[in-house]
Amino acid sequence: MWDLIVIGGGPGGCAAALRAAKGGLSVALFEPREVGGTCLNRGCVPTKALLHGAGPGCDWPALAEETARVVSTLRAGQEKQLQAARVQVIPHRAVVTGPHTVEAGGETYEARNILIAAGSVPARPPSPGWTPRRGHQRRALSRHPPRNRLVIIGGGVIGVELAAVWAAAGCQITIVEALDRLVANLDRELSQGLAMELKKSGVEVFTGASVSRIEPGPAVVFTHKGAEHTVSADTVLAATGRRPATEGLFADGAAPELERGFVRVDGSFRTSIPSIYAIGDAIGGAMLAHKAEAEGIAVADLLLGRAPVRGTAPIPSCVYTSPELAQVGLTADQAKAGGVPVVTGKCVLGGNARTLIEGGKRGFVKLVFHKETRALLGACLYCCRATDLISELTLAVSLGLTAEQLLRPVRPHPTFAEAVSQAAEAGLEALERG
Ligand SMILES: Cc1cc2nc3c(=O)[nH]c(=O)nc-3n(C[C@H](O)[C@H](O)[C@H](O)COP(=O)(O)OP(=O)(O)OC[C@H]3O[C@@H](n4cnc5c(N)ncnc54)[C@H](O)[C@@H]3O)c2cc1C
């Protein structure tokens, strides 16, 4: 009998397994594919490596090789850590057959607790004519960029990052997005800035556009502002979101409560079956690696009887285009919609020394403060290193720091971080004005 069985070796499952094993629990981790999950093998890491190296005239086979090297180095490190912590990695797909039992590779395994960290898989676009090829996601990140013309259905984070990679390779790209803006889960100004930048690099963007069918060829047929458009392409990429990988995960009668396929959990990540926990993409919410990891660590601490040290909210969101986008907490629109009184403080980076030195693009830092408590509720960044700068603001939001407290540290010059001080000052002025 294992203390803990973890199903899925992505960032959530690995973090939980390592923490629990280091704390003295016996842990078996089931993973039929590569350790590291979507994030390391098909998601976060390869896309960021490609975005880092992509550019006019870049040597694509060399970039793909470098990307593969980064992935395999990280994977080897992860495998070593699991081995050192004595986590037993079992290379089989697991099926939960009861509150304490799992079947895999023809054998039954028992555990005091089971953690579902099975992640997610690409959602199929609801368009007639869509015939996915197996492994299309991995191929999307492989050696050869599409020859000439690419249509991306879906303008969420994955769609826009891949558009940025291939636009840099000189492909003609069309993004077709059903909602009224790109990355619609982020602040409106971030969406506008991103759309402008993509258009400048030659990407055609249709928002509020509904794909009616995909014709052989292939060609994507969609309606936009009442007119029908047809765009033919060498390649069509669906980036229409992801769905939980819970199909076939539970034997009949052994499933905890699910909601649209996502495993339902309480505030401690416990499912409707007390011995079964679930985390990461499989439970929905922000489908992000750092969320999965934080939740995995929280569950391990809980099983070890430790007070949780790592938080699980707020979760920052990042887009690694140029300039980068990052956001945490509430946007001003969300606050207003929820009846929360807020003011914003904004700094445009046109006059930021570091931006000018590095020839960076114009951007902004926008902070959202509660009008009465003066606490920072949220932050949106559109600038170089936004994805690093957001950590300082995530700390500030999680501690409920006020505008005055945000202004206490002296930030070094010349840095992008100086814009945080300036935005906080603008926020303070807005608060004083009432
Ligand atoms: C192209 C792309 C880019 C992304 N970029 C980012 C980014 O920059 N930053 C970020 O934070 N997030 C990013 N994400 C999202 C991120 O990859 C996921 O949120 C994260 O991997 C979720 O972690 P997880 O542990 O919940 O699941 P996963 O990483 O999906 O891992 C789940 C694992 O479970 C295994 N599994 C499934 N079913 C079973 C079973 N029955 N038995 C045993 N094992 C099973 C799977 O094989 C898989 O390895 C990106 C995703 C994609 C697709």
Coordinates of C-alpha atoms and ligand atoms in Angstrom, one line a residue:
M1 CA 0.0 0.0 0.0
W2 CA 1.5 3.3 -1.1
D3 CA 0.9 6.5 0.9
L4 CA 0.2 8.4 -2.2
I5 CA -0.4 7.6 -5.9
V6 CA 0.0 10.5 -8.3
I7 CA -1.7 10.2 -11.7
G8 CA 0.2 12.4 -14.2
G9 CA 3.8 13.6 -14.3
G10 CA 3.3 17.2 -15.4
P11 CA 4.3 20.2 -13.3
G12 CA 1.5 19.6 -10.8
G13 CA 2.0 15.8 -10.4
C14 CA 5.8 16.0 -10.2
A15 CA 5.8 18.9 -7.6
A16 CA 3.3 17.0 -5.4
A17 CA 5.3 13.7 -5.7
L18 CA 8.6 15.3 -4.9
R19 CA 7.3 17.3 -1.9
A20 CA 5.4 14.3 -0.5
A21 CA 8.4 11.9 -1.0
K22 CA 10.8 14.3 0.5
G23 CA 8.5 14.6 3.5
G24 CA 8.7 10.8 4.0
L25 CA 5.7 9.5 2.2
S26 CA 6.0 6.5 -0.2
V27 CA 4.9 7.8 -3.6
A28 CA 4.1 6.1 -6.9
L29 CA 3.8 8.4 -10.0
F30 CA 2.0 7.1 -13.1
E31 CA 3.0 8.7 -16.4
P32 CA 2.7 6.9 -19.7
R33 CA 4.5 9.6 -21.7
E34 CA 7.4 11.8 -20.8
V35 CA 7.9 13.2 -17.3
G36 CA 7.3 16.9 -17.3
G37 CA 3.9 16.7 -18.9
T38 CA 2.4 19.2 -21.3
C39 CA 4.4 22.1 -19.9
L40 CA 7.9 20.7 -20.4
N41 CA 7.4 18.6 -23.5
R42 CA 4.7 20.3 -25.6
G43 CA 3.9 23.6 -23.9
C44 CA 5.6 26.3 -21.9
V45 CA 9.2 25.4 -22.4
P46 CA 9.4 24.6 -26.2
T47 CA 7.2 27.6 -27.1
K48 CA 9.3 30.0 -25.0
A49 CA 12.5 28.5 -26.4
L50 CA 11.1 29.1 -30.0
L51 CA 9.9 32.6 -29.1
H52 CA 13.4 33.4 -27.7
G53 CA 15.2 32.2 -30.8
A54 CA 12.8 33.1 -33.6
G55 CA 13.6 36.0 -35.8
P56 CA 14.3 37.0 -39.4
G57 CA 16.8 34.7 -41.1
C58 CA 17.0 32.4 -38.1
D59 CA 18.2 28.8 -38.7
W60 CA 15.1 26.8 -37.9
P61 CA 16.6 23.4 -37.8
A62 CA 19.2 24.7 -35.4
L63 CA 16.6 26.4 -33.3
A64 CA 14.5 23.3 -33.1
E65 CA 17.5 21.3 -32.0
E66 CA 18.4 23.9 -29.3
T67 CA 14.7 23.7 -28.2
A68 CA 14.9 19.9 -28.0
R69 CA 18.2 20.2 -26.0
V70 CA 16.6 22.5 -23.5
V71 CA 13.6 20.2 -23.1
S72 CA 15.7 17.1 -22.7
T73 CA 18.1 18.8 -20.2
L74 CA 15.2 19.9 -18.0
R75 CA 13.5 16.5 -18.3
A76 CA 16.7 14.6 -17.3
G77 CA 16.9 17.0 -14.3
Q78 CA 13.3 16.3 -13.3
E79 CA 13.8 12.5 -13.6
K80 CA 17.0 12.7 -11.5
Q81 CA 15.1 14.6 -8.8
L82 CA 12.3 12.0 -8.7
Q83 CA 14.8 9.2 -8.5
A84 CA 16.7 10.9 -5.7
A85 CA 13.5 11.4 -3.7
R86 CA 12.6 7.7 -4.3
V87 CA 9.4 8.4 -6.2
Q88 CA 8.6 5.3 -8.1
V89 CA 7.8 6.3 -11.7
I90 CA 5.5 3.8 -13.4
P91 CA 5.2 4.3 -17.1
H92 CA 1.6 3.3 -17.6
R93 CA -1.7 5.0 -18.0
A94 CA -3.7 4.7 -14.8
V95 CA -7.4 4.1 -14.2
V96 CA -9.0 4.9 -10.9
T97 CA -11.0 1.9 -9.8
G98 CA -12.0 2.8 -6.3
P99 CA -11.3 5.3 -3.5
H100 CA -7.9 3.7 -2.8
T101 CA -7.2 1.6 -6.0
V102 CA -5.7 2.2 -9.4
E103 CA -5.2 -0.1 -12.3
A104 CA -2.3 0.3 -14.7
G105 CA -0.5 -2.1 -17.0
G106 CA -2.7 -5.0 -16.0
E107 CA -1.9 -4.6 -12.3
T108 CA -3.7 -3.2 -9.3
Y109 CA -2.1 -0.6 -7.0
E110 CA -3.4 0.5 -3.6
A111 CA -2.8 3.8 -1.8
R112 CA -4.0 5.7 1.2
N113 CA -4.6 8.7 -1.1
I114 CA -4.7 9.3 -4.8
L115 CA -3.9 12.6 -6.5
I116 CA -5.4 13.3 -10.0
A117 CA -2.9 15.5 -11.9
A118 CA -3.8 14.2 -15.4
G119 CA -3.8 17.7 -17.0
S120 CA -5.5 18.6 -20.2
V121 CA -5.6 17.9 -23.9
P122 CA -6.3 20.2 -26.9
A123 CA -10.0 20.9 -27.3
R124 CA -11.4 20.1 -30.8
P125 CA -12.7 23.2 -32.5
P126 CA -16.5 22.9 -33.1
S127 CA -16.0 23.5 -36.9
P128 CA -17.4 21.1 -39.5
G129 CA -14.5 19.8 -41.6
W130 CA -11.9 19.8 -38.8
T131 CA -9.9 16.6 -39.2
P132 CA -7.1 16.7 -36.7
R133 CA -3.9 14.9 -37.3
R134 CA -2.5 13.0 -34.4
G135 CA 0.3 14.9 -32.6
H136 CA -0.5 18.1 -34.4
Q137 CA 0.5 20.1 -31.3
R138 CA 3.9 18.5 -31.1
R139 CA 4.3 19.0 -34.9
A140 CA 3.3 22.6 -34.5
L141 CA 6.5 23.0 -32.5
S142 CA 8.7 20.9 -34.7
R143 CA 11.5 21.5 -37.1
H144 CA 9.8 23.1 -40.1
P145 CA 7.6 26.2 -39.9
P146 CA 4.6 26.1 -42.1
R147 CA 5.8 26.8 -45.7
N148 CA 3.8 29.9 -46.5
R149 CA 0.4 30.5 -45.1
L150 CA -1.0 29.6 -41.7
V151 CA -4.5 30.1 -40.3
I152 CA -4.7 29.9 -36.5
I153 CA -8.2 29.4 -35.1
G154 CA -8.3 30.9 -31.7
G155 CA -6.6 34.1 -30.4
G156 CA -5.9 33.0 -26.8
V157 CA -2.4 32.9 -25.3
I158 CA -1.3 29.7 -27.2
G159 CA -2.6 31.1 -30.6
V160 CA -0.9 34.4 -30.3
E161 CA 2.4 33.1 -29.1
L162 CA 2.5 30.6 -32.0
A163 CA 1.5 33.4 -34.3
A164 CA 4.5 35.5 -33.0
V165 CA 6.9 32.5 -33.6
W166 CA 5.9 31.9 -37.2
A167 CA 5.5 35.6 -38.1
A168 CA 9.1 35.9 -37.1
A169 CA 9.8 33.1 -39.6
G170 CA 8.2 35.1 -42.4
C171 CA 4.9 33.1 -42.6
Q172 CA 1.7 34.8 -43.6
I173 CA -0.6 34.4 -40.7
T174 CA -4.3 34.9 -40.1
I175 CA -5.8 34.6 -36.7
V176 CA -9.5 34.0 -36.5
E177 CA -10.9 34.6 -33.0
A178 CA -14.6 34.2 -32.0
L179 CA -14.5 36.7 -29.1
D180 CA -14.3 40.4 -29.6
R181 CA -10.6 40.6 -28.8
L182 CA -7.4 38.6 -28.5
V183 CA -6.4 37.1 -25.2
A184 CA -9.9 38.1 -23.9
N185 CA -9.2 36.9 -20.4
L186 CA -6.7 39.7 -20.0
D187 CA -7.1 43.5 -19.6
R188 CA -8.6 45.2 -22.7
E189 CA -5.6 47.5 -23.2
L190 CA -3.3 44.5 -23.2
S191 CA -5.4 42.9 -25.9
Q192 CA -5.3 46.1 -28.0
G193 CA -1.5 46.5 -27.6
L194 CA -1.0 42.9 -28.6
A195 CA -3.3 43.1 -31.6
M196 CA -1.5 46.3 -32.8
E197 CA 1.9 44.7 -32.5
L198 CA 0.9 41.5 -34.3
K199 CA -0.7 43.5 -37.1
K200 CA 2.6 45.5 -37.4
S201 CA 4.4 42.3 -37.9
G202 CA 2.1 41.4 -40.7
V203 CA -0.4 39.1 -38.9
E204 CA -4.0 39.4 -40.1
V205 CA -6.3 39.5 -37.1
F206 CA -10.1 38.8 -37.3
T207 CA -11.9 39.1 -33.9
G208 CA -15.6 38.5 -33.4
A209 CA -15.3 36.1 -36.3
S210 CA -17.1 32.8 -36.4
V211 CA -15.6 29.8 -38.3
S212 CA -18.3 28.1 -40.2
R213 CA -16.3 25.3 -41.8
I214 CA -12.9 24.0 -42.9
E215 CA -12.8 23.0 -46.5
P216 CA -10.3 20.5 -48.1
G217 CA -7.2 22.3 -49.3
P218 CA -7.4 23.4 -46.6
A219 CA -9.3 26.6 -46.4
V220 CA -11.0 28.2 -43.4
V221 CA -14.4 29.8 -44.0
F222 CA -15.6 32.3 -41.5
T223 CA -18.0 35.2 -41.1
H224 CA -16.8 38.5 -39.9
K225 CA -19.0 41.6 -39.6
G226 CA -21.7 39.9 -41.6
A227 CA -19.5 39.0 -44.6
E228 CA -18.2 35.5 -45.4
H229 CA -14.4 35.2 -45.8
T230 CA -12.4 32.2 -47.1
V231 CA -8.7 32.0 -46.3
S232 CA -6.7 29.2 -47.8
A233 CA -3.6 28.0 -46.0
D234 CA -0.8 25.4 -46.0
T235 CA -1.6 24.6 -42.4
V236 CA -4.5 25.2 -40.1
L237 CA -3.8 25.3 -36.4
A238 CA -6.6 24.9 -33.9
A239 CA -5.8 26.8 -30.6
T240 CA -9.3 26.7 -29.3
G241 CA -8.6 25.9 -25.7
R242 CA -8.0 22.7 -23.8
R243 CA -10.2 20.2 -22.1
P244 CA -9.5 18.1 -19.0
A245 CA -7.8 14.7 -19.6
T246 CA -10.4 12.8 -17.6
E247 CA -11.9 10.7 -20.3
G248 CA -11.3 7.0 -19.4
L249 CA -9.6 8.0 -16.2
F250 CA -12.2 6.5 -13.9
A251 CA -13.7 3.0 -14.0
D252 CA -17.5 2.9 -13.9
G253 CA -18.8 4.0 -10.6
A254 CA -15.4 5.1 -9.4
A255 CA -15.4 8.8 -10.5
P256 CA -15.7 11.7 -8.1
E257 CA -18.0 14.5 -9.0
L258 CA -17.1 16.1 -12.4
E259 CA -18.3 19.3 -14.0
R260 CA -18.0 19.5 -17.8
G261 CA -15.2 16.9 -17.4
F262 CA -13.3 18.9 -14.8
V263 CA -12.8 17.2 -11.4
R264 CA -14.7 19.2 -8.8
V265 CA -12.6 20.0 -5.6
D266 CA -13.1 21.9 -2.4
G267 CA -10.7 24.6 -1.1
S268 CA -8.2 21.9 -0.1
F269 CA -8.3 20.2 -3.5
R270 CA -10.2 17.3 -2.1
T271 CA -12.8 15.7 -4.5
S272 CA -16.2 14.3 -3.5
I273 CA -14.3 11.1 -2.6
P274 CA -12.3 12.0 0.6
S275 CA -9.2 10.0 -0.3
I276 CA -8.9 11.4 -3.8
Y277 CA -7.5 14.9 -4.5
A278 CA -7.1 16.7 -7.8
I279 CA -5.1 19.7 -9.1
G280 CA -3.8 21.5 -12.1
D281 CA -5.5 21.7 -15.5
A282 CA -7.7 18.7 -14.6
I283 CA -9.7 20.9 -12.1
G284 CA -9.9 23.9 -14.5
G285 CA -9.5 27.6 -13.6
A286 CA -6.3 29.2 -15.0
M287 CA -4.7 26.4 -17.0
L288 CA -1.1 27.3 -16.1
A289 CA 1.9 25.4 -15.0
H290 CA 2.7 27.5 -11.9
K291 CA -0.9 27.1 -10.8
A292 CA -0.6 23.3 -11.1
E293 CA 2.7 23.3 -9.3
A294 CA 1.5 25.5 -6.4
E295 CA -1.6 23.2 -6.0
G296 CA 0.5 20.1 -6.0
I297 CA 2.7 21.4 -3.3
A298 CA -0.3 22.5 -1.3
V299 CA -1.8 18.9 -1.4
A300 CA 1.5 17.3 -0.5
D301 CA 1.8 19.6 2.6
L302 CA -1.7 18.8 3.6
L303 CA -1.1 15.1 3.4
L304 CA 2.1 15.6 5.4
G305 CA 0.1 17.5 8.0
R306 CA 2.1 20.6 7.5
A307 CA 0.7 24.1 7.5
P308 CA 0.9 25.2 3.8
V309 CA 3.9 27.5 3.2
R310 CA 3.3 28.2 -0.5
G311 CA 0.2 30.1 -1.6
T312 CA -2.1 29.1 -4.4
A313 CA -3.4 32.6 -5.3
P314 CA -3.4 35.0 -6.9
I315 CA -2.1 33.4 -10.1
P316 CA -0.3 35.7 -12.6
S317 CA -0.9 35.2 -16.3
C318 CA 1.9 35.9 -18.9
V319 CA 2.2 36.1 -22.7
Y320 CA 5.8 35.9 -23.9
T321 CA 5.4 38.0 -27.1
S322 CA 7.4 41.1 -27.7
P323 CA 6.7 43.3 -25.8
E324 CA 5.6 40.8 -23.1
L325 CA 2.2 40.9 -21.4
A326 CA 1.6 40.1 -17.7
Q327 CA -1.4 40.4 -15.4
V328 CA -2.3 39.6 -11.9
G329 CA -5.4 40.1 -9.7
L330 CA -8.3 42.3 -10.8
T331 CA -8.5 44.5 -13.9
A332 CA -10.2 47.8 -13.5
D333 CA -13.1 46.5 -15.7
Q334 CA -13.6 43.4 -13.5
A335 CA -13.5 45.6 -10.4
K336 CA -16.1 47.9 -11.8
A337 CA -18.3 45.1 -12.9
G338 CA -18.1 43.6 -9.4
G339 CA -19.0 47.0 -7.8
V340 CA -15.5 47.4 -6.3
P341 CA -14.5 51.1 -6.1
V342 CA -11.0 51.5 -7.7
V343 CA -8.6 54.0 -9.2
T344 CA -5.8 53.2 -11.6
G345 CA -2.3 54.5 -11.8
K346 CA -0.5 54.2 -15.1
C347 CA 3.0 54.8 -16.4
V348 CA 3.7 54.8 -20.1
L349 CA 7.3 53.6 -20.7
G350 CA 8.0 56.0 -23.5
G351 CA 10.3 57.9 -21.1
N352 CA 11.7 54.9 -19.3
A353 CA 15.5 55.0 -19.7
R354 CA 16.0 51.3 -19.9
T355 CA 13.3 51.0 -22.6
L356 CA 15.1 53.6 -24.7
I357 CA 18.5 52.1 -24.1
E358 CA 17.4 48.7 -25.3
G359 CA 15.3 50.1 -28.2
G360 CA 12.3 48.4 -26.6
K361 CA 8.8 49.1 -27.7
R362 CA 6.5 51.5 -26.0
G363 CA 4.5 49.9 -23.3
F364 CA 2.8 50.6 -20.0
V365 CA 2.4 49.5 -16.4
K366 CA -1.1 49.9 -15.0
L367 CA -2.0 49.4 -11.3
V368 CA -5.5 49.0 -9.8
F369 CA -6.0 50.3 -6.3
H370 CA -9.0 50.0 -4.0
K371 CA -10.3 53.5 -3.6
E372 CA -10.9 53.1 0.2
T373 CA -8.3 50.7 1.5
R374 CA -5.7 51.9 -1.0
A375 CA -4.6 48.3 -1.4
L376 CA -3.2 47.0 -4.7
L377 CA -5.9 44.8 -6.3
G378 CA -4.4 44.1 -9.6
A379 CA -1.6 45.0 -12.2
C380 CA -1.3 44.8 -16.0
L381 CA 2.1 45.1 -17.7
Y382 CA 2.8 45.5 -21.3
C383 CA 6.6 46.0 -21.6
C384 CA 10.0 44.3 -21.8
R385 CA 10.5 41.8 -18.9
A386 CA 6.8 42.1 -17.9
T387 CA 6.8 38.4 -17.1
D388 CA 9.6 38.9 -14.5
L389 CA 8.3 42.2 -13.1
I390 CA 4.9 40.7 -12.4
S391 CA 6.3 38.7 -9.5
E392 CA 6.9 41.8 -7.5
L393 CA 3.3 42.9 -8.1
T394 CA 1.9 39.4 -7.3
L395 CA 3.6 39.7 -4.0
A396 CA 2.1 43.1 -3.5
V397 CA -1.4 41.9 -4.4
S398 CA -1.1 38.8 -2.2
L399 CA 0.0 41.0 0.8
G400 CA -2.6 43.7 0.0
L401 CA 0.2 46.4 -0.1
T402 CA -1.0 50.0 -0.4
A403 CA 0.2 52.5 -3.0
E404 CA 2.3 54.1 -0.2
Q405 CA 3.9 50.7 0.6
L406 CA 4.6 50.0 -3.0
L407 CA 6.5 53.3 -3.1
R408 CA 8.7 52.4 -0.2
P409 CA 11.5 50.4 -2.0
V410 CA 14.0 52.3 -4.0
R411 CA 14.1 50.7 -7.4
P412 CA 17.4 50.7 -9.3
H413 CA 18.1 53.0 -12.3
P414 CA 18.0 52.4 -15.2
T415 CA 15.5 49.5 -15.0
F416 CA 12.0 48.7 -16.3
A417 CA 11.0 48.3 -12.6
E418 CA 11.1 52.1 -12.2
A419 CA 7.8 52.2 -14.1
V420 CA 6.3 50.4 -11.1
S421 CA 7.2 53.3 -8.9
Q422 CA 5.9 55.8 -11.4
A423 CA 2.6 53.9 -11.8
A424 CA 2.2 53.7 -8.0
E425 CA 2.8 57.5 -7.8
A426 CA 0.1 58.1 -10.5
G427 CA -2.2 55.8 -8.4
L428 CA -1.4 57.7 -5.3
E429 CA -2.2 61.0 -7.0
A430 CA -5.6 59.5 -8.2
L431 CA -6.3 58.3 -4.7
E432 CA -5.6 61.8 -3.3
R433 CA -7.9 63.3 -5.8
G434 CA -10.6 60.9 -4.7
Ligands
LIG1 C1 1.5 25.4 -26.4 C2 1.3 25.6 -24.9 C3 2.0 26.6 -24.3 C4 1.9 26.8 -22.9 N1 2.6 27.8 -22.3 C5 2.5 28.0 -20.9 C6 3.3 28.9 -20.3 O1 4.1 29.6 -20.9 N2 3.2 29.1 -18.9 C7 2.3 28.3 -18.2 O2 2.2 28.5 -17.0 N3 1.5 27.4 -18.8 C8 1.6 27.2 -20.2 N4 0.9 26.2 -20.8 C9 -0.1 25.4 -19.9 C10 0.6 24.4 -19.1 O3 1.4 23.5 -20.0 C11 -0.4 23.6 -18.3 O4 -1.2 24.4 -17.6 C12 0.4 22.6 -17.4 O5 1.2 21.7 -18.1 C13 -0.7 21.9 -16.5 O6 0.0 21.0 -15.7 P1 -0.7 19.7 -15.1 O7 0.4 19.1 -14.2 O8 -2.0 20.0 -14.6 O9 -0.9 18.8 -16.4 P2 0.0 18.3 -17.7 O10 1.2 19.1 -17.8 O11 -0.9 18.3 -18.8 O12 0.4 16.9 -17.3 C14 -0.5 15.8 -17.1 C15 0.2 14.5 -17.4 O13 -0.7 13.5 -17.0 C16 -0.5 12.4 -17.9 N5 -1.8 11.6 -17.8 C17 -3.0 11.9 -18.4 N6 -3.8 10.9 -18.1 C18 -3.2 10.0 -17.4 C19 -3.5 8.7 -16.9 N7 -4.8 8.2 -17.0 N8 -2.6 8.0 -16.2 C20 -1.3 8.5 -16.0 N9 -0.9 9.7 -16.5 C21 -1.9 10.4 -17.2 C22 -0.2 13.0 -19.2 O14 0.5 12.1 -20.0 C23 0.6 14.3 -18.8 O15 2.0 14.0 -18.9 C24 1.0 26.0 -22.1 C25 0.3 25.0 -22.8 C26 0.5 24.8 -24.1 C27 -0.3 23.6 -24.8

